Short mmCIF file of C-alpha atoms in Angstrom, two decimals:
data_model
loop_
_atom_site.label_atom_id
_atom_site.label_comp_id
_atom_site.label_asym_id
_atom_site.label_seq_id
_atom_site.Cartn_x
_atom_site.Cartn_y
_atom_site.Cartn_z
CA MET C 1 5.42 -3.28 2.26
CA ALA C 2 5.12 -4.65 -1.24
CA ASP C 3 5.77 -1.79 -3.60
CA ARG C 4 2.93 -2.70 -5.89
CA LEU C 5 -0.64 -1.75 -6.32
CA PRO C 6 -3.74 -3.64 -7.44
CA SER C 7 -4.19 -3.90 -11.17
CA LEU C 8 -6.49 -1.53 -12.99
CA GLY C 9 -9.19 -4.11 -12.69
CA ALA C 10 -9.51 -3.07 -9.09
CA PHE C 11 -11.53 -0.15 -10.31
CA ILE C 12 -14.06 -2.09 -12.39
CA PRO C 13 -17.00 -2.33 -10.03
CA LEU C 14 -19.18 -5.39 -9.96
CA ALA C 15 -22.50 -5.11 -11.76
CA SER C 16 -24.86 -7.73 -10.37
CA ASP C 17 -28.33 -8.32 -9.15
CA ASP C 18 -27.10 -7.74 -5.62
CA ASP C 19 -26.42 -4.09 -6.42
CA ALA C 20 -30.13 -3.44 -6.37
CA LEU C 21 -30.32 -5.00 -2.93
CA ASN C 22 -27.28 -3.20 -1.57
CA SER C 23 -28.04 0.31 -2.77
CA PRO C 24 -31.05 2.22 -4.02
CA MET C 25 -28.84 3.84 -6.65
CA PRO C 26 -28.66 2.60 -10.22
CA THR C 27 -25.47 0.88 -11.30
CA LEU C 28 -22.89 3.55 -12.04
CA ILE C 29 -20.70 1.51 -14.32
CA HIS C 30 -21.26 -1.41 -16.61
CA LEU C 31 -18.97 -4.39 -16.21
CA GLU C 32 -17.22 -5.72 -19.25
CA PRO C 33 -17.76 -9.42 -19.91
CA PRO C 34 -14.98 -11.56 -18.45
CA LYS C 35 -12.37 -12.71 -20.89
CA SER C 36 -12.17 -16.31 -21.97
CA PRO C 37 -9.85 -18.36 -19.74
CA ALA C 38 -7.91 -19.34 -22.84
CA ALA C 39 -7.13 -15.70 -23.53
CA ALA C 40 -4.78 -15.32 -20.58
CA PRO C 41 -1.66 -17.31 -19.62
CA LYS C 42 -2.13 -19.69 -16.72
CA LEU C 43 0.07 -19.81 -13.65
CA THR C 44 1.33 -23.00 -12.09
CA ARG C 45 1.30 -23.49 -8.34
CA LEU C 46 4.97 -22.50 -8.10
CA ASN C 47 4.39 -19.40 -10.28
CA GLY C 48 1.54 -18.37 -7.97
CA ILE C 49 3.70 -18.71 -4.86
CA ALA C 50 6.48 -16.64 -6.42
CA LEU C 51 4.04 -13.92 -7.53
CA VAL C 52 2.40 -13.58 -4.11
CA ILE C 53 5.83 -13.36 -2.48
CA SER C 54 6.82 -10.60 -4.92
CA LEU C 55 3.65 -8.70 -4.02
CA GLN C 56 4.69 -8.56 -0.35
CA ILE C 57 8.44 -7.94 -0.23
CA GLY C 58 9.03 -4.19 -0.37
CA SER C 59 11.42 -1.46 0.73
CA GLY C 60 9.73 -0.90 4.08
CA ILE C 61 11.34 -3.99 5.62
CA PHE C 62 14.70 -2.15 5.62
CA THR C 63 13.44 0.83 7.66
CA VAL C 64 10.34 -0.11 9.65
CA PRO C 65 12.19 -2.48 12.09
CA SER C 66 13.50 0.69 13.76
CA PHE C 67 9.93 1.99 14.15
CA VAL C 68 8.88 -1.36 15.62
CA ALA C 69 11.80 -1.34 18.09
CA THR C 70 10.78 2.07 19.45
CA ASN C 71 7.32 0.74 20.30
CA VAL C 72 8.21 -2.54 22.05
CA THR C 73 9.95 -3.09 25.37
CA ASN C 74 12.48 -5.79 24.39
CA PRO C 75 13.93 -7.67 21.39
CA GLY C 76 11.75 -10.74 21.94
CA TRP C 77 8.55 -8.80 21.43
CA GLY C 78 10.20 -6.97 18.54
CA VAL C 79 10.59 -10.29 16.71
CA ALA C 80 7.18 -11.56 17.86
CA VAL C 81 5.50 -8.57 16.21
CA TRP C 82 6.65 -9.80 12.81
CA PHE C 83 5.56 -13.38 13.41
CA LEU C 84 2.14 -12.44 14.80
CA GLY C 85 1.63 -9.81 12.10
CA GLY C 86 2.31 -12.45 9.48
CA LEU C 87 -0.25 -14.79 11.02
CA LEU C 88 -2.87 -12.01 11.01
CA VAL C 89 -2.14 -11.27 7.36
CA TRP C 90 -2.42 -15.00 6.63
CA THR C 91 -5.98 -15.08 7.99
CA GLY C 92 -6.84 -12.01 5.91
CA ALA C 93 -5.34 -13.42 2.71
CA ALA C 94 -7.21 -16.71 3.18
CA SER C 95 -10.44 -14.73 3.58
CA PHE C 96 -9.72 -12.62 0.49
CA ILE C 97 -9.27 -15.78 -1.58
CA GLU C 98 -12.82 -16.84 -0.79
CA LEU C 99 -14.00 -13.31 -1.57
CA GLY C 100 -12.17 -13.45 -4.89
CA LEU C 101 -13.89 -16.73 -5.78
CA ARG C 102 -17.31 -15.45 -4.75
CA ILE C 103 -16.80 -12.22 -6.73
CA PRO C 104 -14.75 -13.59 -9.64
CA HIS C 105 -14.56 -10.45 -11.78
CA ASN C 106 -11.41 -8.34 -11.46
CA GLY C 107 -13.02 -6.11 -8.89
CA GLY C 108 -10.70 -6.33 -5.91
CA ILE C 109 -11.63 -4.47 -2.75
CA LEU C 110 -13.77 -2.01 -4.68
CA ALA C 111 -15.99 -4.82 -5.94
CA TYR C 112 -16.11 -6.39 -2.46
CA MET C 113 -17.19 -3.11 -0.89
CA ARG C 114 -19.85 -2.44 -3.54
CA ARG C 115 -21.25 -5.96 -3.37
CA CYS C 116 -21.50 -5.93 0.41
CA TYR C 117 -22.32 -2.29 1.21
CA GLY C 118 -23.33 -0.51 -2.00
CA ASN C 119 -21.93 2.15 -4.31
CA PRO C 120 -21.07 4.77 -1.64
CA ALA C 121 -18.69 2.31 0.02
CA GLY C 122 -16.98 1.64 -3.32
CA PHE C 123 -16.56 5.36 -3.93
CA LEU C 124 -15.18 5.87 -0.42
CA PHE C 125 -12.62 3.11 -0.97
CA THR C 126 -11.47 4.76 -4.21
CA TRP C 127 -11.32 8.15 -2.49
CA ALA C 128 -9.20 6.82 0.38
CA TRP C 129 -6.87 4.76 -1.80
CA VAL C 130 -6.05 7.42 -4.39
CA LEU C 131 -5.91 10.48 -2.13
CA MET C 132 -4.69 9.03 1.17
CA ALA C 133 -3.21 5.54 1.39
CA LYS C 134 -1.18 5.34 -1.81
CA PRO C 135 0.35 8.85 -1.86
CA ALA C 136 1.28 8.36 1.81
CA THR C 137 2.90 5.04 0.89
CA ASN C 138 4.83 6.77 -1.89
CA ALA C 139 6.00 9.36 0.64
CA ILE C 140 7.41 6.61 2.86
CA ILE C 141 9.19 4.99 -0.09
CA ALA C 142 10.68 8.35 -1.10
CA THR C 143 11.82 8.91 2.49
CA ILE C 144 13.45 5.46 2.56
CA PHE C 145 15.31 6.40 -0.64
CA ALA C 146 16.47 9.66 0.94
CA ASP C 147 17.58 7.94 4.17
CA TYR C 148 19.65 5.30 2.39
CA ILE C 149 21.10 7.40 -0.45
CA THR C 150 22.49 9.94 2.03
CA ARG C 151 23.70 7.42 4.62
CA PRO C 152 27.19 6.80 3.12
CA PHE C 153 27.92 10.54 3.27
CA VAL C 154 27.11 11.16 6.96
CA ASN C 155 28.97 9.84 9.97
CA GLU C 156 26.03 9.67 12.33
CA PRO C 157 22.41 9.13 11.16
CA PRO C 158 20.19 10.69 10.35
CA ALA C 159 21.02 13.54 8.02
CA SER C 160 19.28 16.86 8.54
CA PRO C 161 15.49 16.44 8.24
CA TRP C 162 15.41 19.19 5.63
CA VAL C 163 18.11 17.47 3.57
CA LEU C 164 16.11 14.24 3.69
CA ARG C 165 12.91 16.03 2.68
CA VAL C 166 14.64 17.75 -0.24
CA MET C 167 16.12 14.43 -1.40
CA ALA C 168 12.73 12.70 -1.08
CA LEU C 169 11.00 15.49 -3.03
CA ALA C 170 13.70 15.36 -5.72
CA CYS C 171 13.08 11.64 -6.06
CA VAL C 172 9.29 12.10 -6.23
CA TRP C 173 9.37 14.83 -8.87
CA GLY C 174 12.23 13.23 -10.81
CA ILE C 175 10.31 9.96 -11.09
CA THR C 176 7.16 11.92 -11.96
CA PHE C 177 9.03 13.75 -14.73
CA LEU C 178 10.34 10.48 -16.19
CA ASN C 179 6.88 8.93 -16.09
CA GLY C 180 5.48 12.09 -17.64
CA ARG C 181 7.86 11.65 -20.56
CA GLY C 182 6.50 8.14 -21.02
CA ALA C 183 9.61 6.38 -19.64
CA THR C 184 8.32 3.59 -17.42
CA ALA C 185 10.21 0.54 -16.22
CA GLY C 186 9.32 -2.70 -17.94
CA ALA C 187 8.68 -6.07 -16.35
CA SER C 188 12.33 -7.14 -16.70
CA VAL C 189 13.51 -4.03 -14.83
CA ALA C 190 10.89 -4.58 -12.11
CA ASN C 191 12.17 -8.16 -11.73
CA LYS C 192 15.72 -6.87 -11.26
CA PHE C 193 14.53 -4.54 -8.48
CA LEU C 194 12.80 -7.51 -6.81
CA ILE C 195 15.97 -9.59 -7.02
CA LEU C 196 17.87 -6.69 -5.46
CA LYS C 197 15.47 -6.60 -2.48
CA LEU C 198 15.48 -10.37 -2.06
CA SER C 199 19.29 -10.33 -2.12
CA ALA C 200 19.42 -7.69 0.63
CA VAL C 201 16.95 -9.67 2.77
CA GLY C 202 18.98 -12.84 2.18
CA ILE C 203 22.28 -11.19 3.11
CA ILE C 204 20.92 -9.89 6.41
CA ALA C 205 19.17 -13.16 7.33
CA LEU C 206 22.15 -15.39 6.48
CA VAL C 207 24.81 -13.22 8.12
CA GLY C 208 22.61 -12.74 11.18
CA SER C 209 22.01 -16.49 11.46
CA PHE C 210 25.78 -17.05 11.50
CA TYR C 211 26.22 -14.51 14.29
CA PHE C 212 23.31 -16.02 16.22
CA ILE C 213 24.77 -19.53 16.01
CA THR C 214 28.24 -18.37 17.02
CA GLY C 215 26.93 -16.00 19.72
CA ALA C 216 29.13 -13.21 18.39
CA GLY C 217 26.53 -10.51 17.88
CA GLU C 218 26.65 -7.16 19.65
CA GLY C 219 22.92 -7.26 20.37
CA VAL C 220 21.07 -9.94 22.36
CA PRO C 221 24.11 -12.26 22.83
CA LYS C 222 25.93 -9.54 24.76
CA SER C 223 22.88 -8.10 26.49
CA PRO C 224 22.44 -9.04 30.17
CA THR C 225 18.65 -8.98 29.75
CA GLY C 226 18.43 -11.42 26.80
CA TRP C 227 15.46 -11.55 24.46
CA PHE C 228 12.62 -10.74 26.86
CA GLY C 229 14.33 -8.93 29.71
CA GLU C 230 14.04 -5.18 30.14
CA PRO C 231 16.94 -2.88 31.12
CA LEU C 232 16.83 -1.47 34.62
CA ASP C 233 17.08 2.09 33.28
CA GLN C 234 14.01 1.62 31.07
CA PRO C 235 10.90 3.17 32.64
CA PRO C 236 8.19 0.59 33.43
CA VAL C 237 4.99 0.74 31.38
CA ASP C 238 1.48 -0.22 32.42
CA THR C 239 -0.52 -2.85 30.55
CA TRP C 240 -2.65 -0.38 28.57
CA THR C 241 0.43 1.53 27.39
CA TRP C 242 2.17 -1.73 26.50
CA ILE C 243 -0.81 -2.87 24.43
CA GLY C 244 -0.90 0.47 22.65
CA GLY C 245 2.80 0.33 21.82
CA PHE C 246 2.56 -3.26 20.63
CA GLY C 247 -0.44 -2.39 18.46
CA THR C 248 1.43 0.53 16.92
CA ALA C 249 4.42 -1.73 16.27
CA LEU C 250 2.07 -4.27 14.71
CA PHE C 251 0.87 -1.64 12.21
CA GLY C 252 4.52 -1.25 11.19
CA ALA C 253 4.83 -4.97 10.49
CA LEU C 254 1.49 -5.02 8.66
CA PHE C 255 2.70 -2.15 6.48
CA CYS C 256 5.66 -4.28 5.38
CA TYR C 257 3.44 -7.31 4.74
CA GLY C 258 1.22 -5.14 2.51
CA GLY C 259 0.39 -6.53 -0.90
CA TRP C 260 -1.42 -9.60 0.40
CA GLU C 261 -4.75 -7.91 -0.34
CA THR C 262 -4.04 -8.28 -4.08
CA VAL C 263 -3.89 -12.08 -3.83
CA GLY C 264 -7.35 -12.28 -5.41
CA PHE C 265 -5.92 -11.03 -8.70
CA VAL C 266 -3.71 -14.12 -8.93
CA LEU C 267 -6.74 -16.43 -8.97
CA GLY C 268 -7.93 -15.58 -12.45
CA ASP C 269 -4.54 -16.52 -13.94
CA MET C 270 -4.18 -19.88 -12.21
CA LYS C 271 -4.77 -23.21 -13.89
CA ASP C 272 -6.80 -24.61 -11.02
CA PRO C 273 -7.76 -21.80 -8.60
CA GLU C 274 -9.80 -23.86 -6.15
CA GLY C 275 -7.29 -26.69 -6.18
CA ASP C 276 -4.10 -24.62 -5.91
CA LEU C 277 -5.12 -21.60 -3.85
CA SER C 278 -4.47 -23.21 -0.46
CA ALA C 279 -0.98 -24.31 -1.49
CA VAL C 280 -0.21 -20.89 -2.97
CA ILE C 281 -1.27 -18.89 0.07
CA ASN C 282 0.25 -21.33 2.56
CA GLY C 283 3.54 -21.56 0.69
CA SER C 284 3.94 -17.83 0.07
CA MET C 285 2.91 -16.76 3.57
CA THR C 286 5.23 -19.33 5.16
CA ALA C 287 8.16 -18.06 3.11
CA VAL C 288 7.51 -14.36 3.80
CA ILE C 289 6.88 -14.85 7.54
CA ILE C 290 10.08 -16.89 7.90
CA GLY C 291 12.05 -14.34 5.90
CA PHE C 292 10.80 -11.30 7.83
CA THR C 293 11.15 -13.02 11.20
CA LEU C 294 14.71 -14.21 10.48
CA LEU C 295 15.71 -10.77 9.20
CA ASN C 296 14.52 -9.06 12.36
CA ALA C 297 16.03 -11.72 14.61
CA ALA C 298 19.31 -11.09 12.78
CA LEU C 299 19.06 -7.33 13.40
CA TYR C 300 18.41 -7.80 17.13
CA THR C 301 21.25 -10.33 17.32
CA CYS C 302 23.83 -8.02 15.83
CA LEU C 303 22.62 -4.58 17.02
CA PRO C 304 21.86 -3.36 20.57
CA MET C 305 18.30 -2.25 21.25
CA ASP C 306 19.41 1.38 21.50
CA ALA C 307 21.00 1.21 18.04
CA MET C 308 17.84 -0.35 16.62
CA ARG C 309 15.78 2.52 17.96
CA ALA C 310 18.20 5.28 16.98
CA SER C 311 18.66 4.66 13.27
CA ARG C 312 16.09 4.30 10.48
CA THR C 313 18.83 2.84 8.28
CA VAL C 314 19.15 -0.26 10.45
CA SER C 315 20.22 -2.41 7.50
CA VAL C 316 23.28 -0.19 6.97
CA GLU C 317 24.16 -0.27 10.68
CA PHE C 318 23.84 -4.07 10.55
CA ALA C 319 26.10 -4.31 7.50
CA ARG C 320 28.72 -1.99 9.01
CA GLN C 321 28.71 -4.02 12.23
CA THR C 322 29.08 -7.40 10.52
CA LEU C 323 30.67 -6.80 7.10
CA GLY C 324 32.53 -3.53 7.58
CA ALA C 325 32.27 -0.14 5.92
CA TRP C 326 32.03 -1.60 2.42
CA GLY C 327 29.01 -3.65 3.50
CA GLY C 328 27.26 -0.51 4.69
CA VAL C 329 27.84 1.23 1.36
CA LEU C 330 26.65 -1.86 -0.53
CA LEU C 331 23.40 -2.08 1.48
CA SER C 332 22.85 1.67 1.07
CA ILE C 333 23.10 1.37 -2.69
CA MET C 334 20.94 -1.76 -2.89
CA VAL C 335 18.12 -0.38 -0.77
CA SER C 336 18.11 3.10 -2.32
CA ILE C 337 18.00 1.70 -5.86
CA SER C 338 15.22 -0.75 -4.98
CA ALA C 339 13.26 2.05 -3.30
CA MET C 340 13.64 4.24 -6.38
CA GLY C 341 12.38 1.39 -8.54
CA ALA C 342 9.46 0.84 -6.20
CA LEU C 343 8.55 4.52 -6.30
CA ASN C 344 8.67 4.45 -10.10
CA ALA C 345 6.23 1.53 -10.23
CA ASN C 346 3.95 3.01 -7.57
CA THR C 347 3.92 6.48 -9.14
CA PHE C 348 2.61 5.32 -12.49
CA ALA C 349 0.24 2.77 -10.97
CA THR C 350 -1.27 5.33 -8.59
CA ALA C 351 -1.75 7.78 -11.46
CA LYS C 352 -3.50 5.08 -13.49
CA LEU C 353 -5.80 4.39 -10.55
CA ALA C 354 -6.79 8.06 -10.56
CA VAL C 355 -7.38 7.89 -14.31
CA THR C 356 -9.64 4.87 -13.97
CA ALA C 357 -11.51 6.51 -11.11
CA ALA C 358 -12.10 9.51 -13.38
CA GLU C 359 -13.24 7.25 -16.22
CA VAL C 360 -15.98 5.77 -14.05
CA GLY C 361 -17.07 9.20 -12.84
CA TYR C 362 -15.60 9.05 -9.35
CA PHE C 363 -13.00 11.80 -9.94
CA PRO C 364 -12.96 14.89 -12.21
CA GLU C 365 -12.94 13.78 -15.83
CA ILE C 366 -9.94 15.97 -16.71
CA LEU C 367 -7.72 13.42 -14.93
CA ALA C 368 -8.69 10.90 -17.64
CA ASN C 369 -8.50 13.45 -20.48
CA LEU C 370 -12.27 13.22 -20.93
CA HIS C 371 -12.98 16.88 -20.26
CA CYS C 372 -13.36 17.74 -23.96
CA SER C 373 -13.77 15.84 -27.20
CA ASN C 374 -10.39 16.62 -28.77
CA ALA C 375 -7.13 18.48 -28.20
CA ARG C 376 -8.15 21.49 -30.28
CA ASP C 377 -11.05 22.27 -27.92
CA GLU C 378 -8.93 22.15 -24.77
CA PRO C 379 -7.75 25.82 -24.69
CA TYR C 380 -11.37 27.02 -24.91
CA TYR C 381 -12.40 24.56 -22.20
CA LEU C 382 -9.67 25.77 -19.85
CA ASP C 383 -10.50 29.43 -20.53
CA LYS C 384 -14.13 28.75 -19.67
CA MET C 385 -13.31 26.75 -16.53
CA LEU C 386 -10.79 29.37 -15.32
CA SER C 387 -12.83 32.42 -16.24
CA TRP C 388 -12.99 33.35 -12.56
CA ALA C 389 -9.19 33.17 -12.08
CA PRO C 390 -6.66 36.00 -12.54
CA SER C 391 -4.50 35.93 -15.66
CA LEU C 392 -1.43 35.17 -13.55
CA LEU C 393 -2.99 31.77 -12.81
CA VAL C 394 -4.55 31.10 -16.20
CA ALA C 395 -1.36 31.72 -18.20
CA PRO C 396 0.80 29.02 -16.52
CA VAL C 397 -2.07 26.50 -16.61
CA GLN C 398 -2.55 27.07 -20.35
CA TRP C 399 1.21 26.85 -20.88
CA PHE C 400 1.45 23.56 -18.99
CA ALA C 401 -1.56 22.12 -20.84
CA ALA C 402 -0.10 23.16 -24.19
CA SER C 403 3.37 21.76 -23.44
CA THR C 404 1.93 18.38 -22.40
CA ARG C 405 -0.89 18.16 -24.94
CA ARG C 406 0.86 15.79 -27.32
CA LEU C 407 1.83 13.39 -24.54
CA ARG C 408 -1.67 13.41 -23.08
CA TRP C 409 -3.68 13.15 -26.29
CA GLN C 410 -1.42 11.11 -28.56
CA SER C 411 0.64 9.03 -26.14
CA GLN C 412 -2.09 8.73 -23.49
CA VAL C 413 0.31 9.64 -20.66
CA PRO C 414 -1.72 10.57 -17.55
CA ILE C 415 0.11 13.85 -16.92
CA PHE C 416 -2.55 15.49 -14.74
CA SER C 417 -2.92 12.37 -12.60
CA LEU C 418 0.86 12.12 -12.24
CA VAL C 419 1.03 15.73 -11.08
CA LEU C 420 -1.85 15.19 -8.65
CA ASN C 421 -0.08 12.17 -7.17
CA ALA C 422 3.23 14.06 -6.92
CA MET C 423 1.56 16.99 -5.14
CA LEU C 424 -0.20 14.70 -2.66
CA THR C 425 2.97 12.68 -2.07
CA SER C 426 4.95 15.89 -1.50
CA SER C 427 2.43 17.07 1.08
CA TYR C 428 2.84 13.81 3.00
CA VAL C 429 6.64 14.06 2.76
CA PHE C 430 6.51 17.56 4.28
CA THR C 431 3.89 17.00 6.96
CA GLY C 432 4.31 13.36 7.98
CA SER C 433 6.81 11.41 10.02
CA LEU C 434 7.64 7.77 9.37
CA GLY C 435 5.73 6.59 12.43
CA GLY C 436 2.77 8.86 11.80
CA LEU C 437 2.48 7.83 8.15
CA VAL C 438 2.77 4.12 8.94
CA THR C 439 -0.07 4.37 11.46
CA PHE C 440 -2.13 6.59 9.15
CA ILE C 441 -1.79 4.13 6.28
CA GLY C 442 -2.42 1.16 8.55
CA VAL C 443 -5.66 2.52 9.99
CA THR C 444 -6.89 3.73 6.59
CA GLU C 445 -6.21 0.45 4.80
CA TYR C 446 -7.35 -1.83 7.57
CA ILE C 447 -10.71 -0.08 7.81
CA PHE C 448 -11.39 -1.42 4.31
CA PHE C 449 -9.71 -4.78 4.90
CA PHE C 450 -11.83 -5.20 8.03
CA SER C 451 -14.99 -4.17 6.18
CA SER C 452 -14.25 -6.54 3.30
CA VAL C 453 -13.74 -9.55 5.56
CA VAL C 454 -16.85 -8.70 7.57
CA GLY C 455 -18.56 -8.57 4.19
CA LEU C 456 -17.47 -12.17 3.60
CA LEU C 457 -19.35 -13.19 6.74
CA LEU C 458 -22.39 -11.28 5.44
CA LEU C 459 -22.17 -13.10 2.11
CA ARG C 460 -22.03 -16.42 3.91
CA ASN C 461 -25.15 -15.42 5.83
CA ARG C 462 -26.88 -14.64 2.52
CA ASP C 463 -26.15 -18.18 1.34
CA ALA C 464 -29.09 -19.33 3.43
CA LEU C 465 -31.38 -17.29 1.14
CA ARG C 466 -29.45 -17.67 -2.12
CA PRO C 467 -26.90 -20.52 -2.13
CA SER C 468 -23.53 -19.60 -3.65
CA PRO C 469 -22.13 -21.71 -6.50
CA VAL C 470 -18.66 -21.40 -4.92
CA THR C 471 -17.79 -24.57 -3.04
CA TYR C 472 -14.53 -23.31 -1.48
CA ARG C 473 -14.87 -22.02 2.08
CA THR C 474 -11.90 -20.97 4.15
CA TRP C 475 -11.81 -22.02 7.79
CA THR C 476 -14.38 -19.88 9.62
CA GLY C 477 -11.75 -18.89 12.15
CA ASN C 478 -9.83 -16.97 9.49
CA PRO C 479 -12.40 -14.20 8.85
CA LEU C 480 -13.41 -14.17 12.52
CA ILE C 481 -9.85 -13.80 13.82
CA PHE C 482 -8.97 -11.20 11.21
CA SER C 483 -12.12 -9.16 11.83
CA VAL C 484 -11.78 -9.15 15.61
CA VAL C 485 -8.04 -8.44 15.75
CA SER C 486 -7.99 -5.80 13.00
CA GLY C 487 -11.06 -4.13 14.50
CA LEU C 488 -9.37 -3.93 17.89
CA LEU C 489 -6.17 -2.58 16.31
CA ILE C 490 -8.11 0.17 14.56
CA LEU C 491 -10.02 1.03 17.74
CA ARG C 492 -6.87 1.14 19.89
CA ALA C 493 -5.04 3.33 17.36
CA VAL C 494 -7.91 5.82 17.18
CA ILE C 495 -8.19 5.96 20.98
CA SER C 496 -4.46 6.49 21.47
CA GLU C 497 -4.20 9.03 18.63
CA PRO C 498 -7.55 10.85 18.47
CA ILE C 499 -6.24 13.48 16.04
CA LEU C 500 -5.49 10.68 13.56
CA GLY C 501 -8.99 9.31 14.04
CA VAL C 502 -10.57 12.72 13.50
CA ALA C 503 -8.49 13.26 10.34
CA ILE C 504 -9.53 9.94 8.81
CA VAL C 505 -13.19 10.37 9.75
CA SER C 506 -13.17 13.92 8.36
CA ALA C 507 -11.62 12.73 5.10
CA GLY C 508 -14.29 10.03 4.88
CA ALA C 509 -17.04 12.57 5.50
CA VAL C 510 -15.69 14.80 2.73
CA GLY C 511 -15.58 11.77 0.44
CA LEU C 512 -19.20 10.87 1.16
CA ALA C 513 -20.23 14.49 0.60
CA GLN C 514 -18.42 14.44 -2.73
CA PHE C 515 -20.22 11.23 -3.70
CA TRP C 516 -23.59 12.76 -2.81
CA LEU C 517 -22.87 15.93 -4.79
CA ARG C 518 -21.69 14.04 -7.87
CA PHE C 519 -24.35 11.36 -8.05
CA ARG C 520 -27.30 12.05 -5.76
CA ARG C 521 -27.78 15.52 -7.20
CA GLY C 522 -26.95 14.72 -10.77
CA GLY C 523 -23.42 16.20 -10.62
CA VAL C 524 -21.00 14.82 -13.20
CA ALA C 525 -22.37 11.82 -15.03
CA PRO C 526 -20.15 8.74 -15.32
CA VAL C 527 -18.20 8.66 -18.53
CA GLY C 528 -16.51 5.85 -20.33
CA GLY C 529 -14.71 7.25 -23.33
CA HIS C 530 -13.95 10.27 -25.45
#
């Protein structure tokens, strides 16, 4: 998955006449006027393609192929998952481009949800993204770091689960500490991490292609069953079970393709959005689909199916098989460093999302440092808010607030949001498995992707009453295919894992209750500044 998040503009809801039609509530937030086009640099077509590719290539591609292999019956379907997943994402990205043109402010999915379904849907999206999807994603990235950083020191993977958890937690809290001190990676460092990931993908794809052409791989070339045959010792599966496994594997591929939903943010920086958008999305999606498909074909060519299923560090096993021990160490270092860089970017971005949610009144205002007018008043505020708590609890809270006061008030570092994100991420590291988290994230995110694309169809239907000034329309099959397939994937996942479905529905119910308490009953009024 792309180790990036939507820009802060994703939390600026759309204020429009349609809000009155969509929801009986008054507008919660006022939208700032859009900046002049001349105020921002403009991207060329090639720049746009490169940016969209960078949004999608993440650390997950080096671990998730193992998860996919455990849920398919043969290598052929293991590769097909990546190709078909890419096509599904393509239809979604094409639909999001039209949504971005119809709702041109930097609103992202939040603006789409509010425009189509009203303010409660926008709040629910924010709730799910900040508390569920993004911390769970950070937990996976931290786990990938732990898997790969420990791999050179163990003979047989994986290391002890508790060792991996401790390493992942150390990474999470170490990165949180660095961000809390105000040390964030700049754009040049982020670009170096991207180059590192692209280099690792290129190495695997090129070496695997050589082994495929020469027929020297230890995987499919030496397997008596080939690409689509199934071993005799593998238990047969019925059609319903096969569909369920393939759907679960597809969520793994979709996790790695993640980042496509931010394509709408590229539009505002392009010289000719309506003229270039088709070329940008077609070029970037073609490149990423080819890259992911070739990488996985290379893995299945050089590694037996059992090895693919057994190790989460499949890239290291591939490198050891083809390049020797030094290749395994090199891939371990490359992937672990890129994962650490991804976690650094995600940690700060997720904290900023929580800050912006607090600024618009969605989350407690203390996350945005809006709980009191100045730093001098903060000790009295905390004493009042914690008057019910024992002194053993109040003392450490006051100490932490005092020790971080300068960073929070003078340097504007979102300490409380960083700590919230670290605590949530740690809980997912402790309680979740790779497969469980991938499915959890997939279902959570695709509920909103599905709803957004269905919203596009609703907006098109409204054109009959109020014609849209936007002339661009993606092929109707794109939103239809995406809506139907993603809806079926969500339904199948919930049926096969009812506990997961209950957890997500319960979290949504709590979110809606929180929205009702905060806004329907007066609760905490939206705030916009100190």
